[in-house]
Short mmCIF file of C-alpha atoms and ligand atoms in Angstrom, two decimals:
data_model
loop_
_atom_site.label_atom_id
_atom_site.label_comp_id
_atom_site.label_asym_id
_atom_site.label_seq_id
_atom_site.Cartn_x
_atom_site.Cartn_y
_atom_site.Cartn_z
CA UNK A 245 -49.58 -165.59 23.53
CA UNK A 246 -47.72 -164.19 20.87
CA UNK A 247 -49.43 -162.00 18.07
CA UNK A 248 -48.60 -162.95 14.78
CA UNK A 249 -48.60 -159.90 12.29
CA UNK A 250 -50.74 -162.24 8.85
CA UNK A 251 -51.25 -165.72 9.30
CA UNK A 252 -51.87 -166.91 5.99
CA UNK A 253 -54.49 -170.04 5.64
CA UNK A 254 -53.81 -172.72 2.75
CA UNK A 255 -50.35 -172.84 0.89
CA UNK A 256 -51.39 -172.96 -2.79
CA UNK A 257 -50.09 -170.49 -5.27
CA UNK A 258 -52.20 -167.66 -3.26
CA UNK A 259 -50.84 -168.68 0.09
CA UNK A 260 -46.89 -168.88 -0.79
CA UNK A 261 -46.92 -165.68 -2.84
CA UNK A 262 -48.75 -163.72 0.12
CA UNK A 263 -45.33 -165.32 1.92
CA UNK A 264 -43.45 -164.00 -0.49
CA UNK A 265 -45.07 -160.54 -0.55
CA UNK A 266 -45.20 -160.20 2.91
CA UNK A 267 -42.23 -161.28 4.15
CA UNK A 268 -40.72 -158.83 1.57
CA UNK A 269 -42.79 -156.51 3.46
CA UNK A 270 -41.14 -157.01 6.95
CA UNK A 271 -44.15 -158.61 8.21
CA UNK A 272 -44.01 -161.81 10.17
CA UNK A 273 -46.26 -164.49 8.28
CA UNK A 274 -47.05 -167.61 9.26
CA UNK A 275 -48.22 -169.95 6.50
CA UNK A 276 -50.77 -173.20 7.97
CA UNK A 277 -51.05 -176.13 5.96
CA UNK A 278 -53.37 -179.14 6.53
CA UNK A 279 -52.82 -181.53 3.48
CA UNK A 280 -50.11 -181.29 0.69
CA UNK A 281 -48.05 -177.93 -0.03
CA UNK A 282 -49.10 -176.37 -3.22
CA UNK A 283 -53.11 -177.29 -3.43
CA UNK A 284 -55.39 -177.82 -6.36
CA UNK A 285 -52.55 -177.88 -8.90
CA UNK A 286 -50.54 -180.47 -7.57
CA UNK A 287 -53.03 -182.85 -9.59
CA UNK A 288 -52.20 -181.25 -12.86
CA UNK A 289 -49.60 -183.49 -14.46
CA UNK A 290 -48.62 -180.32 -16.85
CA UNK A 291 -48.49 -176.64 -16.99
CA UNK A 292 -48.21 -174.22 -19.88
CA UNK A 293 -49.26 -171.34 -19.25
CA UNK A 294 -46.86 -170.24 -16.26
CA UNK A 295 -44.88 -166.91 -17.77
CA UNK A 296 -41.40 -167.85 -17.87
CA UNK A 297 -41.77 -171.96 -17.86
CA UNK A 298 -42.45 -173.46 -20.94
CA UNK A 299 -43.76 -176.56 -19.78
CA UNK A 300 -43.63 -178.29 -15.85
CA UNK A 301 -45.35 -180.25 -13.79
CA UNK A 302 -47.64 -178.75 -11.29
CA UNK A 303 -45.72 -180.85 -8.60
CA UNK A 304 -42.31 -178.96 -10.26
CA UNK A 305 -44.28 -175.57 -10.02
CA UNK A 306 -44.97 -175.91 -6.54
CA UNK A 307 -41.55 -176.86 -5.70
CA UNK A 308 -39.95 -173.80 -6.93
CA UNK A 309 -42.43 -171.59 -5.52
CA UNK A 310 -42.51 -173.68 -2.40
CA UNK A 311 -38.63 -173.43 -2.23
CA UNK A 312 -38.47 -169.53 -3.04
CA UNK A 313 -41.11 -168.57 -0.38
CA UNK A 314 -39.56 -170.60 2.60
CA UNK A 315 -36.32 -168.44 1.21
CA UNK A 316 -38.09 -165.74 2.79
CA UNK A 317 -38.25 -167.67 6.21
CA UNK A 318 -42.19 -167.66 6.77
CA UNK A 319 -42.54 -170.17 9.50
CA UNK A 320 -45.02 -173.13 8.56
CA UNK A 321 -47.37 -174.93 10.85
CA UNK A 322 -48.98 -178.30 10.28
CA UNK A 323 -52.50 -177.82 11.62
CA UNK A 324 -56.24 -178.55 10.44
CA UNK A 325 -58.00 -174.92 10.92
CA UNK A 326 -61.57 -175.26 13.02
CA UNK A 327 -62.23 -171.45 13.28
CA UNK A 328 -61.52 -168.35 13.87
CA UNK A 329 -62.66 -166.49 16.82
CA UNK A 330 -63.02 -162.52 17.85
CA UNK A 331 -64.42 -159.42 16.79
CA UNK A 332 -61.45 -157.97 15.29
CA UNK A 333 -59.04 -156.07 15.30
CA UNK A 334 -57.11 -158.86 16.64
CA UNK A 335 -58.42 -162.70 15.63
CA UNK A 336 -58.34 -165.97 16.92
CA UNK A 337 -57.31 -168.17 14.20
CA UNK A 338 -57.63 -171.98 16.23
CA UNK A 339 -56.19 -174.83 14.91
CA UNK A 340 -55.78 -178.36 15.57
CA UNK A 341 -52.25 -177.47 17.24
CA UNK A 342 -53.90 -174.29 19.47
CA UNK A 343 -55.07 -170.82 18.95
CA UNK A 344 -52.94 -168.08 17.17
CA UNK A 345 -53.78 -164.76 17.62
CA UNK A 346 -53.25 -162.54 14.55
CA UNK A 347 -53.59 -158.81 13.47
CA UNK A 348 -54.65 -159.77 9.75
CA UNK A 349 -55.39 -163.20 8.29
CA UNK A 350 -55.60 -164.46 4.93
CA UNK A 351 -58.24 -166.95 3.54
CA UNK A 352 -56.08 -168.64 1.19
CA UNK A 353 -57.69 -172.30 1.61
CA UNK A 354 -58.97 -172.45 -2.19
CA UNK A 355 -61.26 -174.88 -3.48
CA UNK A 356 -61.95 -178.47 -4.09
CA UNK A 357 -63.42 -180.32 -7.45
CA UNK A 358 -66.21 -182.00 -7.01
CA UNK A 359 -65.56 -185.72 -7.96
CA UNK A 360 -67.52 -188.24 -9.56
CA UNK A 361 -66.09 -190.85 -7.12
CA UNK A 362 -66.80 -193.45 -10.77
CA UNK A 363 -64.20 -196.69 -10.74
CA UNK A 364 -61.29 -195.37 -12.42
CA UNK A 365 -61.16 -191.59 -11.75
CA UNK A 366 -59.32 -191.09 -9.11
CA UNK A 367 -56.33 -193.70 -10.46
CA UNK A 368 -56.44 -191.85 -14.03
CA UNK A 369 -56.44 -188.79 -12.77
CA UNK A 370 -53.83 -186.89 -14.91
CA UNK A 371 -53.60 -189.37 -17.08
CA UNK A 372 -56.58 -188.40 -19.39
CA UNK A 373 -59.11 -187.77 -16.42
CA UNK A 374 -58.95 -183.66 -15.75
CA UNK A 375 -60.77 -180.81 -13.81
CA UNK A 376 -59.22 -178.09 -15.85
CA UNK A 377 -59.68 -177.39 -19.58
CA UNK A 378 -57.74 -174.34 -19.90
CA UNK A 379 -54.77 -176.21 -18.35
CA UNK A 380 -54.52 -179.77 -20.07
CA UNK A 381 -56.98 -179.48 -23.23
CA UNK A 382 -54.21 -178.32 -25.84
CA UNK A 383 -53.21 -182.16 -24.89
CA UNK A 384 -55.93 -183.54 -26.87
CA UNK A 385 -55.20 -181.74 -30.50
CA UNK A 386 -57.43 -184.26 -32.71
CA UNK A 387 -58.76 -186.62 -30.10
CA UNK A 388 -62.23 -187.44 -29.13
CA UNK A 389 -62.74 -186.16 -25.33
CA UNK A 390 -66.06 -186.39 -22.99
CA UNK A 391 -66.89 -183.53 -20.62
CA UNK A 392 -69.27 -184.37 -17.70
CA UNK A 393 -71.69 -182.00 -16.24
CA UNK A 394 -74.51 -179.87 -17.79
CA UNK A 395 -73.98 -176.58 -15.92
CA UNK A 396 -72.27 -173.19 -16.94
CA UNK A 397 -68.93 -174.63 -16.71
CA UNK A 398 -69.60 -177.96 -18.47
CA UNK A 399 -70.76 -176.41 -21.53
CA UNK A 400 -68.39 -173.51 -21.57
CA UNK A 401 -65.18 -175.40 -20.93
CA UNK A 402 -66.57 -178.03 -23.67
CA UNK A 403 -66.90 -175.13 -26.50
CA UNK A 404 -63.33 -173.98 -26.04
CA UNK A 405 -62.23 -178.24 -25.68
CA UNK A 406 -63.51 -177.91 -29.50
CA UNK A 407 -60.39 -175.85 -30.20
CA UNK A 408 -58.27 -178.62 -29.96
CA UNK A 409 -60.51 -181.69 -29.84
CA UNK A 410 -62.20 -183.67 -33.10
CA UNK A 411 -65.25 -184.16 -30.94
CA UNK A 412 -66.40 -183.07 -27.84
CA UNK A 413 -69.30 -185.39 -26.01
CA UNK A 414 -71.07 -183.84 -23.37
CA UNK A 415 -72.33 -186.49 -20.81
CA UNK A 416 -75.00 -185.46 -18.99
CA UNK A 417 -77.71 -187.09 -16.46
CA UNK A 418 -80.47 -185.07 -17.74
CA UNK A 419 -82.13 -184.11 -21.10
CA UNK A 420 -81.48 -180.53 -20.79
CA UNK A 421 -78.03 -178.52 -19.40
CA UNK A 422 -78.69 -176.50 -16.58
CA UNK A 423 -76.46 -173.93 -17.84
CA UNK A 424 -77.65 -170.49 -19.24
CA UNK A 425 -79.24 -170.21 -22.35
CA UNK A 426 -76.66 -168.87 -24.83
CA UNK A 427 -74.00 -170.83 -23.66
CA UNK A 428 -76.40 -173.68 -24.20
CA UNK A 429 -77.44 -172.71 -27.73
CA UNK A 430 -73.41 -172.21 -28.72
CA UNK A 431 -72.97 -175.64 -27.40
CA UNK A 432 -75.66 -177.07 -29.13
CA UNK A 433 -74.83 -175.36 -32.29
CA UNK A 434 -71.18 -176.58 -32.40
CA UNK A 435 -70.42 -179.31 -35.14
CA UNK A 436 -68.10 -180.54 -32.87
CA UNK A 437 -69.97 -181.17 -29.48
CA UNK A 438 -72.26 -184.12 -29.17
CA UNK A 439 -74.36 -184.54 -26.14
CA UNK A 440 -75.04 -187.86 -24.69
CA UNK A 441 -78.33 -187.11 -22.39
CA UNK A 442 -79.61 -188.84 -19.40
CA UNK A 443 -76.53 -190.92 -18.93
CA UNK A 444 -73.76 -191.40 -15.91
CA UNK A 445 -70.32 -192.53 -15.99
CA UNK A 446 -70.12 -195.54 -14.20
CA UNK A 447 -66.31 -196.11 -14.75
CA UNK A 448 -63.40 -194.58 -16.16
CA UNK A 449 -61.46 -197.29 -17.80
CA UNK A 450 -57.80 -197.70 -19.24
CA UNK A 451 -54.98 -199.20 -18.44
CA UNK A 452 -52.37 -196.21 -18.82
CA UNK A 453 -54.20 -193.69 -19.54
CA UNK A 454 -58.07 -193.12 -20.58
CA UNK A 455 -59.18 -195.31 -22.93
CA UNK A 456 -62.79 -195.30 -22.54
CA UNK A 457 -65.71 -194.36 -20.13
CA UNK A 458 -68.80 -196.91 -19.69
CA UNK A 459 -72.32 -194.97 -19.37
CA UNK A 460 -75.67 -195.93 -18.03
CA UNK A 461 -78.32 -194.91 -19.65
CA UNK A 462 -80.64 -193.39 -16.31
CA UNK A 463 -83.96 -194.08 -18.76
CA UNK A 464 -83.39 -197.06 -20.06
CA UNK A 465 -80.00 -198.62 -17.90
CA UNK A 466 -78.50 -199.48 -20.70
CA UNK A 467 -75.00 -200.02 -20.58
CA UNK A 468 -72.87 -198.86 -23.32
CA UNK A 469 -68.80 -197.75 -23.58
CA UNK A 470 -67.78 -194.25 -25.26
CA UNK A 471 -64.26 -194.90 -26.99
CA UNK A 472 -62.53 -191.36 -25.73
CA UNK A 473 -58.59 -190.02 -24.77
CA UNK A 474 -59.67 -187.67 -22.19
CA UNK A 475 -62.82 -187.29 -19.32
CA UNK A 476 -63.01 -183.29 -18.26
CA UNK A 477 -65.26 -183.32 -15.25
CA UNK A 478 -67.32 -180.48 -14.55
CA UNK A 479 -69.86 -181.36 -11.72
CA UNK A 480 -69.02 -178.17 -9.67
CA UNK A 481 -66.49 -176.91 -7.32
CA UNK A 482 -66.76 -175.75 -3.79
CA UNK A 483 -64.95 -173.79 -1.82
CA UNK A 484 -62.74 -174.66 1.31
CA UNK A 485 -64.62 -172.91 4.24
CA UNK A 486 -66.10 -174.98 6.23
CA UNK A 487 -64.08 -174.20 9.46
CA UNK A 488 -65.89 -170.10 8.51
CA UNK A 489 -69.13 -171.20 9.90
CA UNK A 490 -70.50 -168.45 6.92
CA UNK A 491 -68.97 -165.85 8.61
CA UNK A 492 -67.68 -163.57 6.22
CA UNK A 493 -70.22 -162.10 3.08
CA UNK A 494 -70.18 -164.75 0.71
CA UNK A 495 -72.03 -165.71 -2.75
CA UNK A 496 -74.17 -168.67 -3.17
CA UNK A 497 -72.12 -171.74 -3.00
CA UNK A 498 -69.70 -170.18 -0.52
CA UNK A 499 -67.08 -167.99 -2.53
CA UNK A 500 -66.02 -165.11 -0.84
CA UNK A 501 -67.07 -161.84 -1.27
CA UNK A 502 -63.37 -158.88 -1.14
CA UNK A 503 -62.65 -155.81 -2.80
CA UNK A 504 -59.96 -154.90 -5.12
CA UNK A 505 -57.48 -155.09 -2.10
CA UNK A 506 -58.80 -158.40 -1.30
CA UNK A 507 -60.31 -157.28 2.03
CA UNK A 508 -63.63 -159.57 2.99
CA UNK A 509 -66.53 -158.33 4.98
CA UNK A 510 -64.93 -157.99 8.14
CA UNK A 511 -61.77 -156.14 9.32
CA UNK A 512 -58.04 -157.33 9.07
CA UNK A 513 -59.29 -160.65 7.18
CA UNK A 514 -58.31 -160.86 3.27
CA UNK A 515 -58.78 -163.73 0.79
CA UNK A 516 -57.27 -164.90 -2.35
CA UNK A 517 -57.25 -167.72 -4.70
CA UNK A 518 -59.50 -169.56 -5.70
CA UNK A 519 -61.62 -169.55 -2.13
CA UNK A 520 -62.61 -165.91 -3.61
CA UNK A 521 -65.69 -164.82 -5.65
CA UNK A 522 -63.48 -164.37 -8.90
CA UNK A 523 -63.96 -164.81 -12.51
CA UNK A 524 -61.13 -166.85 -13.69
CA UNK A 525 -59.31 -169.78 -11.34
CA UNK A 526 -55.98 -170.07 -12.49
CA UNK A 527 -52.76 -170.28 -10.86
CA UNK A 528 -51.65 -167.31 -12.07
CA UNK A 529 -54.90 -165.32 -10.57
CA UNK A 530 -54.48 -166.96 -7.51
CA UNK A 531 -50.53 -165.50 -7.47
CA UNK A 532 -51.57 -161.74 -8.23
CA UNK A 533 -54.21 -162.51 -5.21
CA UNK A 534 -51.88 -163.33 -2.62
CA UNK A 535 -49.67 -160.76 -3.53
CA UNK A 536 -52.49 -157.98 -3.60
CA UNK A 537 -53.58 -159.59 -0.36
CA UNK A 538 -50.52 -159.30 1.36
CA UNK A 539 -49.17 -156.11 0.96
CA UNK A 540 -53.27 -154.93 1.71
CA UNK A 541 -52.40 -156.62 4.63
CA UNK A 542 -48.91 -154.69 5.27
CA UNK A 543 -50.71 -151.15 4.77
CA UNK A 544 -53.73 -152.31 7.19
CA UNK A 545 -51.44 -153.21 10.27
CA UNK A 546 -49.71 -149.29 9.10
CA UNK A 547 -52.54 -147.65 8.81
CA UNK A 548 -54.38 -148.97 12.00
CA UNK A 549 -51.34 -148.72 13.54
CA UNK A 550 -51.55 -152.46 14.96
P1 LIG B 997 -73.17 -176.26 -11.45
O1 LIG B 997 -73.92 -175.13 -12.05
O2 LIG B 997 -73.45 -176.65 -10.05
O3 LIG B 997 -73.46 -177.50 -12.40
C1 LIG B 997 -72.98 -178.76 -12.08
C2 LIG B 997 -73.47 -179.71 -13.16
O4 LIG B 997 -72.96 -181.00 -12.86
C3 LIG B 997 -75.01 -179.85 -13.22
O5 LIG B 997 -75.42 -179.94 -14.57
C4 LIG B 997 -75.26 -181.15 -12.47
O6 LIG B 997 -76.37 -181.86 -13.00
C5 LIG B 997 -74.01 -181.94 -12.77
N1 LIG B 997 -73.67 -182.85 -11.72
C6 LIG B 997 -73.49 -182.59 -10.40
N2 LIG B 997 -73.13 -183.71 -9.75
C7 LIG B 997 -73.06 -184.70 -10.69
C8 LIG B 997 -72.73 -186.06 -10.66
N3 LIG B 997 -72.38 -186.67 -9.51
N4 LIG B 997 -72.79 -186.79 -11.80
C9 LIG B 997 -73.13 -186.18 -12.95
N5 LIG B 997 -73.44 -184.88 -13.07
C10 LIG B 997 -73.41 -184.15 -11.93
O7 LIG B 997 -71.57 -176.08 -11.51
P2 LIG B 997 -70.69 -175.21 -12.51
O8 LIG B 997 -71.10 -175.44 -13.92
O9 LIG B 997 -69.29 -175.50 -12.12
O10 LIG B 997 -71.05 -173.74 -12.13
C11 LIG B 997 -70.88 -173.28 -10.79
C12 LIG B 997 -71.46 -171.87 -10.68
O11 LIG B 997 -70.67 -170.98 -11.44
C13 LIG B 997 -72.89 -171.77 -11.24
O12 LIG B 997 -73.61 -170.85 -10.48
C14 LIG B 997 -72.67 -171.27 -12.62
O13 LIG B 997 -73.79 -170.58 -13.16
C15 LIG B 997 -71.49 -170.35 -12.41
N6 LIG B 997 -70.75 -170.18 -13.65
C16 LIG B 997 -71.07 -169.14 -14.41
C17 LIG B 997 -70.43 -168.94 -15.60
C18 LIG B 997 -70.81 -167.79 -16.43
O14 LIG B 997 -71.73 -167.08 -16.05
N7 LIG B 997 -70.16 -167.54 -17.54
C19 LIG B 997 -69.45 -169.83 -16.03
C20 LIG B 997 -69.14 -170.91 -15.22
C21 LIG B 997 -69.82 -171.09 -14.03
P3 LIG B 997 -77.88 -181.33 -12.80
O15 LIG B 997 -78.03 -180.20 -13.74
O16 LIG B 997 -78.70 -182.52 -13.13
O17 LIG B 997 -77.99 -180.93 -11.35
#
């Protein structure tokens, strides 16, 4: 069996620049895939805040970056990943299509929103309905938007909404946010936000685009419709690794522990992107990730002589 030098999981922004990087490197990388090439951002209907691009679609984003990498001639394999097997310093990385040893391996498999799963989301989804405040909010300059959630995130994502919104509602299913205290209190304190407590979103409704959401009332069931242009959902987010049975140091909730290199717990395995323990999820984090990780990667196979 042949030993591949980094096989790089997940093909997001993290994954394809780690091609980049190490194919620039000499090394031989092989990306795996499961689902659609580019991840999390192919649902983002714009992007602004790419250096160099103005304004593209997250689709468009990918293709360039998807195009430039497989310049570089990483080969790509189309294969669920169930686990990966050995002690190190070689690992089994199996996969729906076999095993493939490799000398380093990169967690690139980022992270998935969790959804409502309300009528309506999943159809409006870039068209009003969002996971990402930092990426579509400027879209909503004097509109009335709705975030949903009470934690950290929720209340965080729905101060800096009131940059650009007229009102922010906070929909949340209990009386109280389950986010920190201060974040809480600057939430609270904002002329702008306006929770809505103990209510659900039963649908997302529009024809187009979002037009309005319909709430129960979890006290009381009553029904009642919030007139708003955009729905930012922040229920929580969890990371892709599953097939890692918890085997590599990890945070509660799964995100994964590295260093400044991007090494994890455990020898000759590296992670990047969003799948990581990191403070900010954007595209361009998950980019300076895969590079980091990659040519971490390049200097481990040097140094250990592999
Ligand atoms: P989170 O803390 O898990 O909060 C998720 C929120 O969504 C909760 O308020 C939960 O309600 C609500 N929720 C979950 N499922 C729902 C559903 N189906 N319908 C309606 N509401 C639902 O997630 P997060 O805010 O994304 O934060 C994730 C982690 O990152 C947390 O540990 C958080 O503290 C941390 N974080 C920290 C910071 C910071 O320190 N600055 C910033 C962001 C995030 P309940 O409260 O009723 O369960």
């Amino acid at each position: 069996m042949d030993t591949r030098e980094l096989v790089i999981i997940g093909t997001g922004p993290a994954g394809l620049t780690a091609a980049i990087y190490a194919r620039r490197a000499g090394l031989d990388a092989l990306l795996i895939e499961k689902g659609a090439v580019g991840g999390q951002i192919l649902i983002t209907d714009e992007v602004e805040n790419w250096p160099g691009v103005a304004r593209a679609s997250g689709q468009e984003l990918v293709d360039s970056i998807y195009q430039h990498a497989m310049g570089f001639e990483p080969e790509l394999l189309r294969a669920d990943v169930t686990g990966i097997v050995g002690q190190g310093p070689y690992w089994g990385v199996v996969t729906t299509e076999g095993e493939i040893m490799a000398k380093t391996v990169l967690i690139a498999s980022g992270a998935s929103f969790r959804r409502l799963g309300c009528p309506g989301e999943a159809r409006l989804t870039g068209m009003g309905v969002s996971y990402c405040a930092v990426c579509d909010g400027a879209f909503f300059e004097g509109e009335e938007v709705a975030v949903i959630g009470g934690g950290n995130t929720a209340v965080e994502e729905a101060v800096y909404l009131t940059r650009f919104a007229s009102k922010v509602y906070i929909v949340h299913r209990r009386d109280q946010f389950r986010a920190d205290r201060v974040p809480s209190d600057r939430a609270l304190s904002n002329p702008k936000i306006v929770p809505v407590w103990n209510s659900v979103v039963e649908s997302i409704e529009g024809d187009n685009a979002v037009e309005h959401l319909v709430l129960k009332n979890v006290k009381t069931s009553e029904i009642s419709k919030l007139p708003v242009a955009g729905v930012f959902v922040f229920v929580g987010t969890d990371p892709n690794v599953g097939y890692l049975n918890g085997m590599l140091e990890s945070k509660p909730g799964g995100w994964i522990v590295t260093d400044s290199h991007m090494a994890t717990s455990l020898p000759g395995i590296f992670a990047a992107g969003d799948v990581r323990d990191t403070p900010l999820r954007q595209m361009i984090t998950a980019a300076g990730d895969g590079a980091i990780a990659a040519m971490s990667a390049y200097h481990y196979i040097t140094e250990k002589g592999l």
